[in-house]
Coordinates of C-alpha atoms in Angstrom, one line a residue:
X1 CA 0.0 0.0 0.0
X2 CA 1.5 3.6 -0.2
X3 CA 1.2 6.3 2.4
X4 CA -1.7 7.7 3.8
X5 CA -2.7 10.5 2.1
X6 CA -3.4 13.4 5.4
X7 CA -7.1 15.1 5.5
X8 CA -7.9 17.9 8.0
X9 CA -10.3 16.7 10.1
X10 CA -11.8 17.9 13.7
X11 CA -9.4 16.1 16.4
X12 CA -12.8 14.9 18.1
X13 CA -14.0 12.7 15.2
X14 CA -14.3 9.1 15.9
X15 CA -16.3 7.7 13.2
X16 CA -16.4 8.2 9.5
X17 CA -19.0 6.7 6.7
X18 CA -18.3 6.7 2.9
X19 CA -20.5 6.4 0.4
X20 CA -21.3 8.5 -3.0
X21 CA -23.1 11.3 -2.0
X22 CA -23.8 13.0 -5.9
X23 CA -23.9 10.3 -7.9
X24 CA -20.5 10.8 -10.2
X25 CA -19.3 7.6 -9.1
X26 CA -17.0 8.7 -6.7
X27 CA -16.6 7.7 -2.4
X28 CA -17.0 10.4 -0.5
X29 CA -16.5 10.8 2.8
X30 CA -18.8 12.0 5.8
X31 CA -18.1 12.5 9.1
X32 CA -19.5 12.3 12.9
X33 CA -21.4 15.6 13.9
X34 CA -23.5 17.7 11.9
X35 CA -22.9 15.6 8.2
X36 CA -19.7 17.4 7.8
X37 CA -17.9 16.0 4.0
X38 CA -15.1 16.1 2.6
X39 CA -16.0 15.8 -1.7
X40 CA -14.2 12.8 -3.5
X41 CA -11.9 14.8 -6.5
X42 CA -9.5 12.1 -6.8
X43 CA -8.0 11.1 -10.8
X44 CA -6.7 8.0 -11.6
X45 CA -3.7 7.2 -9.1
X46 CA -4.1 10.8 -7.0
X47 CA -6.7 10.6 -4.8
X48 CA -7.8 13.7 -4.0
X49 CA -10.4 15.2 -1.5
X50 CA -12.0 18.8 -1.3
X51 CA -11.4 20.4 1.9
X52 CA -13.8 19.6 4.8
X53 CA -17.1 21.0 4.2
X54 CA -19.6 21.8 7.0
X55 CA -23.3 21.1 6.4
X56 CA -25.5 24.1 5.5
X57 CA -27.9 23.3 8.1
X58 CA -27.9 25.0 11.3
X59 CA -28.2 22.7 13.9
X60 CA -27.3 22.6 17.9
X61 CA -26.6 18.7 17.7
X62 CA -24.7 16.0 15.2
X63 CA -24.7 12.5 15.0
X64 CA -22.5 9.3 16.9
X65 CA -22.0 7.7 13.7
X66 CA -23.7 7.5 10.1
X67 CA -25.2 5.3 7.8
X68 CA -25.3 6.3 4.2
X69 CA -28.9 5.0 2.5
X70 CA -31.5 6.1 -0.1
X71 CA -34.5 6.0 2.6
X72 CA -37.0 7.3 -0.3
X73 CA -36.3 5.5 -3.4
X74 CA -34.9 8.6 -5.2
X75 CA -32.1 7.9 -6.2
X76 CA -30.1 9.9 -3.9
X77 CA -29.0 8.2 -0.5
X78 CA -29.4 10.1 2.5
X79 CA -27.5 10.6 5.7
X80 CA -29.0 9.0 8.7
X81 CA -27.5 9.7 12.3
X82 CA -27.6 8.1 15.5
X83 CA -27.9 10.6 18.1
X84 CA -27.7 11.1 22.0
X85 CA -30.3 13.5 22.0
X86 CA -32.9 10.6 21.7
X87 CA -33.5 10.5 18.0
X88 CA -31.9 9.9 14.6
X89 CA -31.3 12.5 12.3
X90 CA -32.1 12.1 8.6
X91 CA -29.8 15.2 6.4
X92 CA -32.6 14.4 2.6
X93 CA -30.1 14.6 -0.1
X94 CA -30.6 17.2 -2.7
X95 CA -27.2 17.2 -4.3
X96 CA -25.7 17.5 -8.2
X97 CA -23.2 15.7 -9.8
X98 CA -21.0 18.9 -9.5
X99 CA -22.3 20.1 -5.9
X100 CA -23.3 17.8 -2.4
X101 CA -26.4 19.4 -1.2
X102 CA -28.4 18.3 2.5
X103 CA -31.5 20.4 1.7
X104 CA -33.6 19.5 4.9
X105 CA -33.0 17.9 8.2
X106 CA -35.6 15.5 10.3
X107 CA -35.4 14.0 13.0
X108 CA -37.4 11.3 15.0
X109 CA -38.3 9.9 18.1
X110 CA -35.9 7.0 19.9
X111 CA -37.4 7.4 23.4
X112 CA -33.5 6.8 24.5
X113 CA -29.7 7.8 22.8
X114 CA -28.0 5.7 20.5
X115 CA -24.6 5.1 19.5
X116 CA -24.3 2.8 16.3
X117 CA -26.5 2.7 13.8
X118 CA -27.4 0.0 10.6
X119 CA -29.5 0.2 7.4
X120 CA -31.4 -3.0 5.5
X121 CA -35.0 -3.7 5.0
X122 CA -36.1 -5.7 8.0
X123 CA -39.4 -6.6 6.8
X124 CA -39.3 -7.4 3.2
X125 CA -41.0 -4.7 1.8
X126 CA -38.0 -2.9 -0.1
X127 CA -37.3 -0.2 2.3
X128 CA -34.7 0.1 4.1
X129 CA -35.3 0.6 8.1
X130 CA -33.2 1.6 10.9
X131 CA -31.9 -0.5 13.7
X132 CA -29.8 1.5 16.3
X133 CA -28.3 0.2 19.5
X134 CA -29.3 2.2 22.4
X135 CA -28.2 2.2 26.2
X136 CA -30.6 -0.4 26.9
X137 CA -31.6 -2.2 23.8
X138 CA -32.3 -2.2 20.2
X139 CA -34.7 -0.2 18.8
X140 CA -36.0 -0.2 15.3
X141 CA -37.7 2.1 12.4
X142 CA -39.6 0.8 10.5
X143 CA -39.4 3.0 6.8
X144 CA -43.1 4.0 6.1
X145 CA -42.2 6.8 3.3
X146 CA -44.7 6.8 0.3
X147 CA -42.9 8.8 -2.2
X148 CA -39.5 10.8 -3.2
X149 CA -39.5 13.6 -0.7
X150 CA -41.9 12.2 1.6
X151 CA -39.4 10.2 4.7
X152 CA -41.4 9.1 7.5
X153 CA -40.9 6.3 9.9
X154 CA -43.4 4.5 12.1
X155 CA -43.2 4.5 16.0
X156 CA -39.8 3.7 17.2
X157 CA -40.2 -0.1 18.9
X158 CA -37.6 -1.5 21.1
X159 CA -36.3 -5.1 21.0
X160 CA -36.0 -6.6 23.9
X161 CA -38.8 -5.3 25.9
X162 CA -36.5 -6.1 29.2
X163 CA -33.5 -3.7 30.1
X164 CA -30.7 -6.5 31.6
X165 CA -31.4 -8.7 28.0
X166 CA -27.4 -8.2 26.9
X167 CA -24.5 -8.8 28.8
X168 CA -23.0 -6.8 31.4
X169 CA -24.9 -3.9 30.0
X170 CA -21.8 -2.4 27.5
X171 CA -22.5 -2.3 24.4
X172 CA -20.7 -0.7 21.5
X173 CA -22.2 -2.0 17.7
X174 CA -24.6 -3.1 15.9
X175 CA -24.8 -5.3 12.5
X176 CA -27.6 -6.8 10.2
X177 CA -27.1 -9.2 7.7
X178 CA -28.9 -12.7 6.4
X179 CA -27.2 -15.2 8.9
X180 CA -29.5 -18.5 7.8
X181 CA -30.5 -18.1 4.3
X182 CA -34.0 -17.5 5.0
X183 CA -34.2 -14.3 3.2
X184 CA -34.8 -12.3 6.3
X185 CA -31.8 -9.5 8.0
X186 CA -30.7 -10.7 11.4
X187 CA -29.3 -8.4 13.6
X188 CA -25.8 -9.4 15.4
X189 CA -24.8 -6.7 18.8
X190 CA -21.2 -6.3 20.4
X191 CA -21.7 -7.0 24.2
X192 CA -18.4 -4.7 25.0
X193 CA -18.4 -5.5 28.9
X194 CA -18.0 -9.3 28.4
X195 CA -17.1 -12.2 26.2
X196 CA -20.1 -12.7 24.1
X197 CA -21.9 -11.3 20.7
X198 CA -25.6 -11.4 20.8
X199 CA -28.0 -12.6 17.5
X200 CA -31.7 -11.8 17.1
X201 CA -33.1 -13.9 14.4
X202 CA -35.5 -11.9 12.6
X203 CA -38.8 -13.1 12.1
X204 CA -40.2 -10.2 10.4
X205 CA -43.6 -10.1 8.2
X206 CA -44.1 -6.9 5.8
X207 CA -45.7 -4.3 7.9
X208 CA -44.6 -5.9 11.1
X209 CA -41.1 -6.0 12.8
X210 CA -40.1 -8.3 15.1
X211 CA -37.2 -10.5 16.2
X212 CA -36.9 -14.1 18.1
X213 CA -35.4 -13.8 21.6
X214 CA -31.6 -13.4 21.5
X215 CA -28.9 -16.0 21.6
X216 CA -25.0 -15.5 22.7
X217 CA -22.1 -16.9 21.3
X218 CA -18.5 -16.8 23.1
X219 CA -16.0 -14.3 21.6
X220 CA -12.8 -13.2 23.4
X221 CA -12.8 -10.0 26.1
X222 CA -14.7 -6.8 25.6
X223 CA -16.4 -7.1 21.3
X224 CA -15.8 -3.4 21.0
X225 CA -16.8 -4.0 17.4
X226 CA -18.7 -6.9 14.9
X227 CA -18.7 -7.4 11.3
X228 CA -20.6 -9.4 9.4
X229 CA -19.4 -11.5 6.1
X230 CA -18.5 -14.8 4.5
X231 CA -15.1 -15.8 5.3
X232 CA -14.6 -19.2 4.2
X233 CA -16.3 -19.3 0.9
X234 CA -19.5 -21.4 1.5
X235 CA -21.6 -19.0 0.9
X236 CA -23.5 -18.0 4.7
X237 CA -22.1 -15.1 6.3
X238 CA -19.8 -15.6 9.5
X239 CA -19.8 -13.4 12.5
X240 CA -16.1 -11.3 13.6
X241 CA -15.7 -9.6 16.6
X242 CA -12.6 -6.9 17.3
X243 CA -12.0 -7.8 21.6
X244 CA -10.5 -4.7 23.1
X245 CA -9.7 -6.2 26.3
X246 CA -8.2 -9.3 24.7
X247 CA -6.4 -8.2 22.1
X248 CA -7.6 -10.4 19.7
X249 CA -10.0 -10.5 16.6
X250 CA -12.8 -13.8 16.9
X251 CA -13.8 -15.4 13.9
X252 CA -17.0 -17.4 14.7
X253 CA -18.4 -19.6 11.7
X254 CA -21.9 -20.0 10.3
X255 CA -23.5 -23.2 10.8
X256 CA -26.8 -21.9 10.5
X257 CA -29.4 -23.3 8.2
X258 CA -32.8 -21.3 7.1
X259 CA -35.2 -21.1 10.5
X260 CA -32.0 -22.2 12.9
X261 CA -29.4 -19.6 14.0
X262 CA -26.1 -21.5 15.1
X263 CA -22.5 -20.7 15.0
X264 CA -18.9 -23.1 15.4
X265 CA -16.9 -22.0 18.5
X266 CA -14.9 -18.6 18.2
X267 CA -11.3 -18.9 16.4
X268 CA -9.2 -15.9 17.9
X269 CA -6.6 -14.3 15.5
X270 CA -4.0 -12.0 18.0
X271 CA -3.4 -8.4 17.4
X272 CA -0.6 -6.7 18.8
X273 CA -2.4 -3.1 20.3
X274 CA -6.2 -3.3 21.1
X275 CA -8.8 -3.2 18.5
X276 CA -11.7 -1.2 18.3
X277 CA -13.2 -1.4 15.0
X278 CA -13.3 -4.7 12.2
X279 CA -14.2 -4.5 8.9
X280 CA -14.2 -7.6 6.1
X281 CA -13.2 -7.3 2.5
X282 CA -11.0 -9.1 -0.1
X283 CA -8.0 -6.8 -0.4
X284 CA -5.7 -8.5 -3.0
X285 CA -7.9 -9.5 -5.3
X286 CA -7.6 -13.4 -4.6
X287 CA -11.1 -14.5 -4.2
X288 CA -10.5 -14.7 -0.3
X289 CA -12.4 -12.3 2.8
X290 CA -9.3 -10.6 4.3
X291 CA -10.0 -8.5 7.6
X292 CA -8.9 -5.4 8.7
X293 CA -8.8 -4.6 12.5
X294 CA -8.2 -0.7 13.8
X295 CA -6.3 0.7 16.9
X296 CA -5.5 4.2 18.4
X297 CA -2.6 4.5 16.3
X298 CA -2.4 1.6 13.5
X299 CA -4.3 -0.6 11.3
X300 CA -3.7 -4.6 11.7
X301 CA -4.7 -6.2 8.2
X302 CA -5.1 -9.9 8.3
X303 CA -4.6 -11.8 4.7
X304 CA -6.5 -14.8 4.7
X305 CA -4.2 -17.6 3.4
X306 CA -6.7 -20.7 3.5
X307 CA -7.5 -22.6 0.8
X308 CA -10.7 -23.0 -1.0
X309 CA -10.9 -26.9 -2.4
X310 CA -12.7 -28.5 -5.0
X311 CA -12.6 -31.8 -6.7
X312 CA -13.7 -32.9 -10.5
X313 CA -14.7 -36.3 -11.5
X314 CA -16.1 -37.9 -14.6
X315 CA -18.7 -40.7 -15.4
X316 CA -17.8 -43.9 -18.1
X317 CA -16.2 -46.1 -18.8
X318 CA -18.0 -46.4 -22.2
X319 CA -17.8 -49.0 -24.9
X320 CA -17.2 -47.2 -28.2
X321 CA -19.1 -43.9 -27.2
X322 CA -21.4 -42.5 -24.3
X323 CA -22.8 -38.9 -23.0
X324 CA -20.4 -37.3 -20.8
X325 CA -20.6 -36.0 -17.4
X326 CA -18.4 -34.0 -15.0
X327 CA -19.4 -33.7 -11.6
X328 CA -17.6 -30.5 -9.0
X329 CA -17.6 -31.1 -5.9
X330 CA -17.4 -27.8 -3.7
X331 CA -16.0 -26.5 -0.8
X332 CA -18.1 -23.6 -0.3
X333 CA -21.6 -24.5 -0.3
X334 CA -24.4 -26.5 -2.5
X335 CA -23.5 -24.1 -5.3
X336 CA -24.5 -22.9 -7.8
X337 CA -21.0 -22.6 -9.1
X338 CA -19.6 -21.6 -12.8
X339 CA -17.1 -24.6 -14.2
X340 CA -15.2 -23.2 -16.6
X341 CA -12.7 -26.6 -17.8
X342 CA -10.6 -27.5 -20.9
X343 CA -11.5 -30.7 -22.7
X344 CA -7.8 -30.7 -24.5
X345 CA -9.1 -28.5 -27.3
X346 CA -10.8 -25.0 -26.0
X347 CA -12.0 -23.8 -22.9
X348 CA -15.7 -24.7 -22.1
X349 CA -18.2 -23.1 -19.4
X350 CA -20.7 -24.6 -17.3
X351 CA -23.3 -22.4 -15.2
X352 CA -25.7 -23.1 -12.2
X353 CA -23.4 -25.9 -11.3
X354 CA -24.3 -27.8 -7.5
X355 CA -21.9 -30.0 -5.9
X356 CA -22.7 -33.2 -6.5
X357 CA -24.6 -33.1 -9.1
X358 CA -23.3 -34.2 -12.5
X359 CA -23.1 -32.2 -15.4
X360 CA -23.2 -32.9 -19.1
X361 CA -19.8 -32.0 -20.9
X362 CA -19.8 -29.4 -24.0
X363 CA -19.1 -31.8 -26.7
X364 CA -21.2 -35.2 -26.5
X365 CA -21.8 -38.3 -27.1
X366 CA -18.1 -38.5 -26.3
X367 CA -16.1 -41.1 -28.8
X368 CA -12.8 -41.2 -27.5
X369 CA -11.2 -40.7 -24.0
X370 CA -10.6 -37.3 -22.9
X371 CA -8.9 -35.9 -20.2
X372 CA -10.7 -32.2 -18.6
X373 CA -9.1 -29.9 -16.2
X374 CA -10.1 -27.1 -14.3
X375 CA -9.6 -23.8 -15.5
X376 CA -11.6 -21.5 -12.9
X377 CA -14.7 -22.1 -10.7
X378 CA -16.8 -19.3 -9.3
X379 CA -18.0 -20.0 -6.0
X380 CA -21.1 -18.9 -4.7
X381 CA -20.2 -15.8 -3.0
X382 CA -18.6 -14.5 -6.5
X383 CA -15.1 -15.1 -5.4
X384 CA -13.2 -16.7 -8.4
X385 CA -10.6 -20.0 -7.5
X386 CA -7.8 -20.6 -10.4
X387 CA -5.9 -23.2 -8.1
X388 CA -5.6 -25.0 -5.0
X389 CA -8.0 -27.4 -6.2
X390 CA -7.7 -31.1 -4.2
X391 CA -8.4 -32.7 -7.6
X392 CA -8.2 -30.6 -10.8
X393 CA -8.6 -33.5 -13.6
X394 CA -10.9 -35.8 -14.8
X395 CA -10.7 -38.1 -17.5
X396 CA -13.8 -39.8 -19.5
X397 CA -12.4 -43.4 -20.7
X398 CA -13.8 -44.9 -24.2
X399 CA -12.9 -48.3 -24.8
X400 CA -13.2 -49.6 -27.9
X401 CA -16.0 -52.2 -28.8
X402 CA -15.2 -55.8 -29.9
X403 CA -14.2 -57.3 -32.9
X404 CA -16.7 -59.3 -35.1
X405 CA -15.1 -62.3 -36.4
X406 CA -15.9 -64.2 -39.3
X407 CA -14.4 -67.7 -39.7
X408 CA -15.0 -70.0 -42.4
X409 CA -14.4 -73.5 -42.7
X410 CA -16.1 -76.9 -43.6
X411 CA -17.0 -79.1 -40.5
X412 CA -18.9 -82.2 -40.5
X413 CA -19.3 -82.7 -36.9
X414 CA -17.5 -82.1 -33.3
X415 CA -16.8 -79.3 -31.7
X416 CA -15.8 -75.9 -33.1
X417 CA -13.6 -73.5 -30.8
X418 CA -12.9 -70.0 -31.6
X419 CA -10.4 -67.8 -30.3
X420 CA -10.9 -64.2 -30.5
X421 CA -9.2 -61.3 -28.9
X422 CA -8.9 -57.5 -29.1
X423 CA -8.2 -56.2 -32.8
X424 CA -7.2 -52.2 -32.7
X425 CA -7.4 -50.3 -35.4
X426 CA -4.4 -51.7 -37.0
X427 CA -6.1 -55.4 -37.3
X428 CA -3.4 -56.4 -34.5
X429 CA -4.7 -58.5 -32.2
X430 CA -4.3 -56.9 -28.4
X431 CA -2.7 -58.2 -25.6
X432 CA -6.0 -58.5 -24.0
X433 CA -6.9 -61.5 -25.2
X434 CA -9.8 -64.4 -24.0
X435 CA -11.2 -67.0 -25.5
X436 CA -14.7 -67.5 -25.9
X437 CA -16.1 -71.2 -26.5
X438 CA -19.4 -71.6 -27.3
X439 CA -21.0 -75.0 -29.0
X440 CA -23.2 -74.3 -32.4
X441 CA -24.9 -76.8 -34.2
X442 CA -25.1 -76.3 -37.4
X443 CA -26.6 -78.2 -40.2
X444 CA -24.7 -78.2 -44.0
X445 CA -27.0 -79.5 -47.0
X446 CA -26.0 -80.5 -50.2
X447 CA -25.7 -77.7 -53.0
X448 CA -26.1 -75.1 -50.2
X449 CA -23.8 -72.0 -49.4
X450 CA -21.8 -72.2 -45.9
X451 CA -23.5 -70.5 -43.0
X452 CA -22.2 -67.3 -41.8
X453 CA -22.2 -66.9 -37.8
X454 CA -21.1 -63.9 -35.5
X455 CA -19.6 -65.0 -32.2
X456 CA -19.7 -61.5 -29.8
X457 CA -16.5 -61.7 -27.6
X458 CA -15.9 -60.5 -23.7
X459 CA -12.5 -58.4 -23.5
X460 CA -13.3 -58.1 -19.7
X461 CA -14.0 -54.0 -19.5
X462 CA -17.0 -52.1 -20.5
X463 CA -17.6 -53.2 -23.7
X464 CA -19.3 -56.6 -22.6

């Protein structure tokens, strides 16, 4: 990486969101407080930021963090504020590809402060609501605007009802994500004053909000922080906490399937100065979920070096030709994968591939044997593996079919034996030789032409 590139900034700020504000196609930055900016200028290989820019709106309070979201479907996203004055503040975006613009701020009702704040649609209904964690729970918006311009939220509600519900009463984030597949956003909370990171399975319905009682899972001391993302490929989301108090990052894997919220025991990564903040991302490029951990005065980036495996196999053998088959087998999930193998002469794609399943090749009936490699496979999650594979080759065997003999000869009586073997396509006969016997009786006339008789022989493979 090169070195930081410096941005004035108030000394006070603890918390930054990015996002595009105007819609060039640019990150910008904005910061805790009153949606203070800084515009994204940067060219290709200067990164560049406009100097800090505070909002237009006059306002005696700002905001403990951000989250940056289009909360009325207009194309623009707003900024939306947790706030310790017992709401959340929502700056409506007005801005221009040339100029950022927060024409209007609103506010609403929490009852209590928050601190952290996250975005999704909780209730399927394809807008996104608000989930903020407070000093004594979690408390939800539900998004009821009707139109561009027209932001309104229904009655905060609070989840759980009961104050002492988390652990040890600290806590310090908040995260939402789709833990078990079953379409709905879970929520996942840092306990900071303890050793554990709390999950409430949502079990929304459109128009209604609501969440299954929470369940704890062991991290190390004091989750000052929790992100949420798929680490090892297979698709479902794992759960990483950043411990303050223990120094360490815990990695905690899904095993949750659709209605059933269940994670592996923690795996703790050391850092060397205490974390306060975790974010998950590939860095390099490889297909793999690195994480990045931040400290008071440095940023801890941990490259994942597992390895994603995978295994190809082929159907047959055939006798002379047969429809060919590949079948992946994954590593990260039921699929569906993209296969993209060489069958010796050009490289050949297959889509909506599931482990296990077979697959027919590009090019059939297949007449010959024919070795296929793997070139690339696209797991589920989008990340692309070009190696590592635990078995990268396949082939399809085609055996060729027997020989028909014709033997002529004048018998009167006894017994007739025949020998037969292999003959390739040079008329040699093989090594794999075998005799077939087999008693015919057959009856010669007078004046009559010799019978001609087909003996099929067994060369012991396929071709029987």
């Amino acid at each position: 990486m090169s070195k930081p590139t410096p941005l004035t900034i108030p000394n006070t700020t603890q918390s930054s969101t990015i996002g595009d504000l105007n819609g060039d196609g640019k990150i910008d930055i904005i910061l805790q407080g009153r949606a203070t900016y800084l515009k994204n200028n940067s060219k290709i290989d200067t990164v560049l930021f406009s100097s800090m820019t505070q909002n237009n709106i006059n306002t005696n309070f700002g905001s403990n963090e951000y989250a940056i979201i289009d909360l009325d479907n207009d194309g623009k996203p707003e900024a939306v504020g947790a706030s310790a004055f017992n709401n959340i503040m929502v700056y409506r975006n007005n801005s221009t590809v040339a100029d950022i613009n927060f024409s209007e701020l609103l506010t609403f009702d929490t009852v209590v402060s928050s601190y952290n704040i996250c975005v999704g649609d909780l209730d399927g209904d394809n807008k996104p609501d608000v989930a903020l964690y407070t000093s004594s729970n979690i408390s939800v918006l539900r998004n009821t605007s009707s139109a561009p311009g027209q932001i309104s939220f229904a009655p905060v509600v609070s989840f759980p009802k009961t104050p002492d519900v988390f652990n040890y009463g600290a806590r310090y984030a908040i995260a939402m994500e789709d833990l078990d597949g079953d379409g709905l956003k879970d929520l996942a909370v840092s306990n900071g004053g303890g050793y554990t990171v709390s999950v409430l399975k949502n079990t929304s319905t459109i128009g209604t909000i609501n969440f299954a009682p929470k369940i704890d899972f062991t991290t190390g001391f004091s989750p000052y922080s929790v992100s949420i993302g798929d680490i090892d490929g297979d698709g479902k989301p794992e759960l990483v906490s950043a411990n303050q108090g223990s120094y360490s990052i815990s990695i905690l894997r899904n095993l949750c399937t659709p209605g059933t919220i269940s994670f592996a025991p923690k795996t703790d990564v050391t850092v060397e100065q205490q974390p306060y903040a975790v974010a998950i991302g590939d860095l390099n490029m490889d297909g793999k979920t690195d994480i990045v951990a931040a400290t008071f005065s440095t940023v801890s980036i941990l490259q994942q070096t597992s390895t994603t495996k995978g295994s190809l196999y082929a159907n047959g053998p055939f006798c002379g030709a047969g429809n060919g088959q590949l079948t992946f087998l994954g590593a990260a999930g039921n699929g569906p994968y993209t296969v993209v193998y060489n069958d010796g002469i050009t490289n050949r794609t297959a889509i909506n591939v599931f482990s296990g399943v077979p697959f027919n090749v590009a090019s059939s009936p297949i007449s010959s044997t024919t070795t296929y490699r793997l070139v690339s496979v696209t797991n589920p999650n989008n990340s692309v593996q070009t190696t590592d594979f635990d078995i990268d080759t396949a082939t399809i065997t085609v055996q060729s079919p027997p020989a028909n003999i014709n033997v002529t000869d004048n018998y009167t009586s006894g017994n007739y034996l025949i020998s037969a073997g292999n003959i390739s396509a040079n008329n040699k006969i093989s090594n794999a030789t075998v005799e077939y016997k087999a008693t015919q009786s057959i009856i010669l006339l007078p004046g009559f032409s010799a019978v001609s008789n087909v003996f099929k022989a067994s060369i012991g493979n396929a071709c029987n």
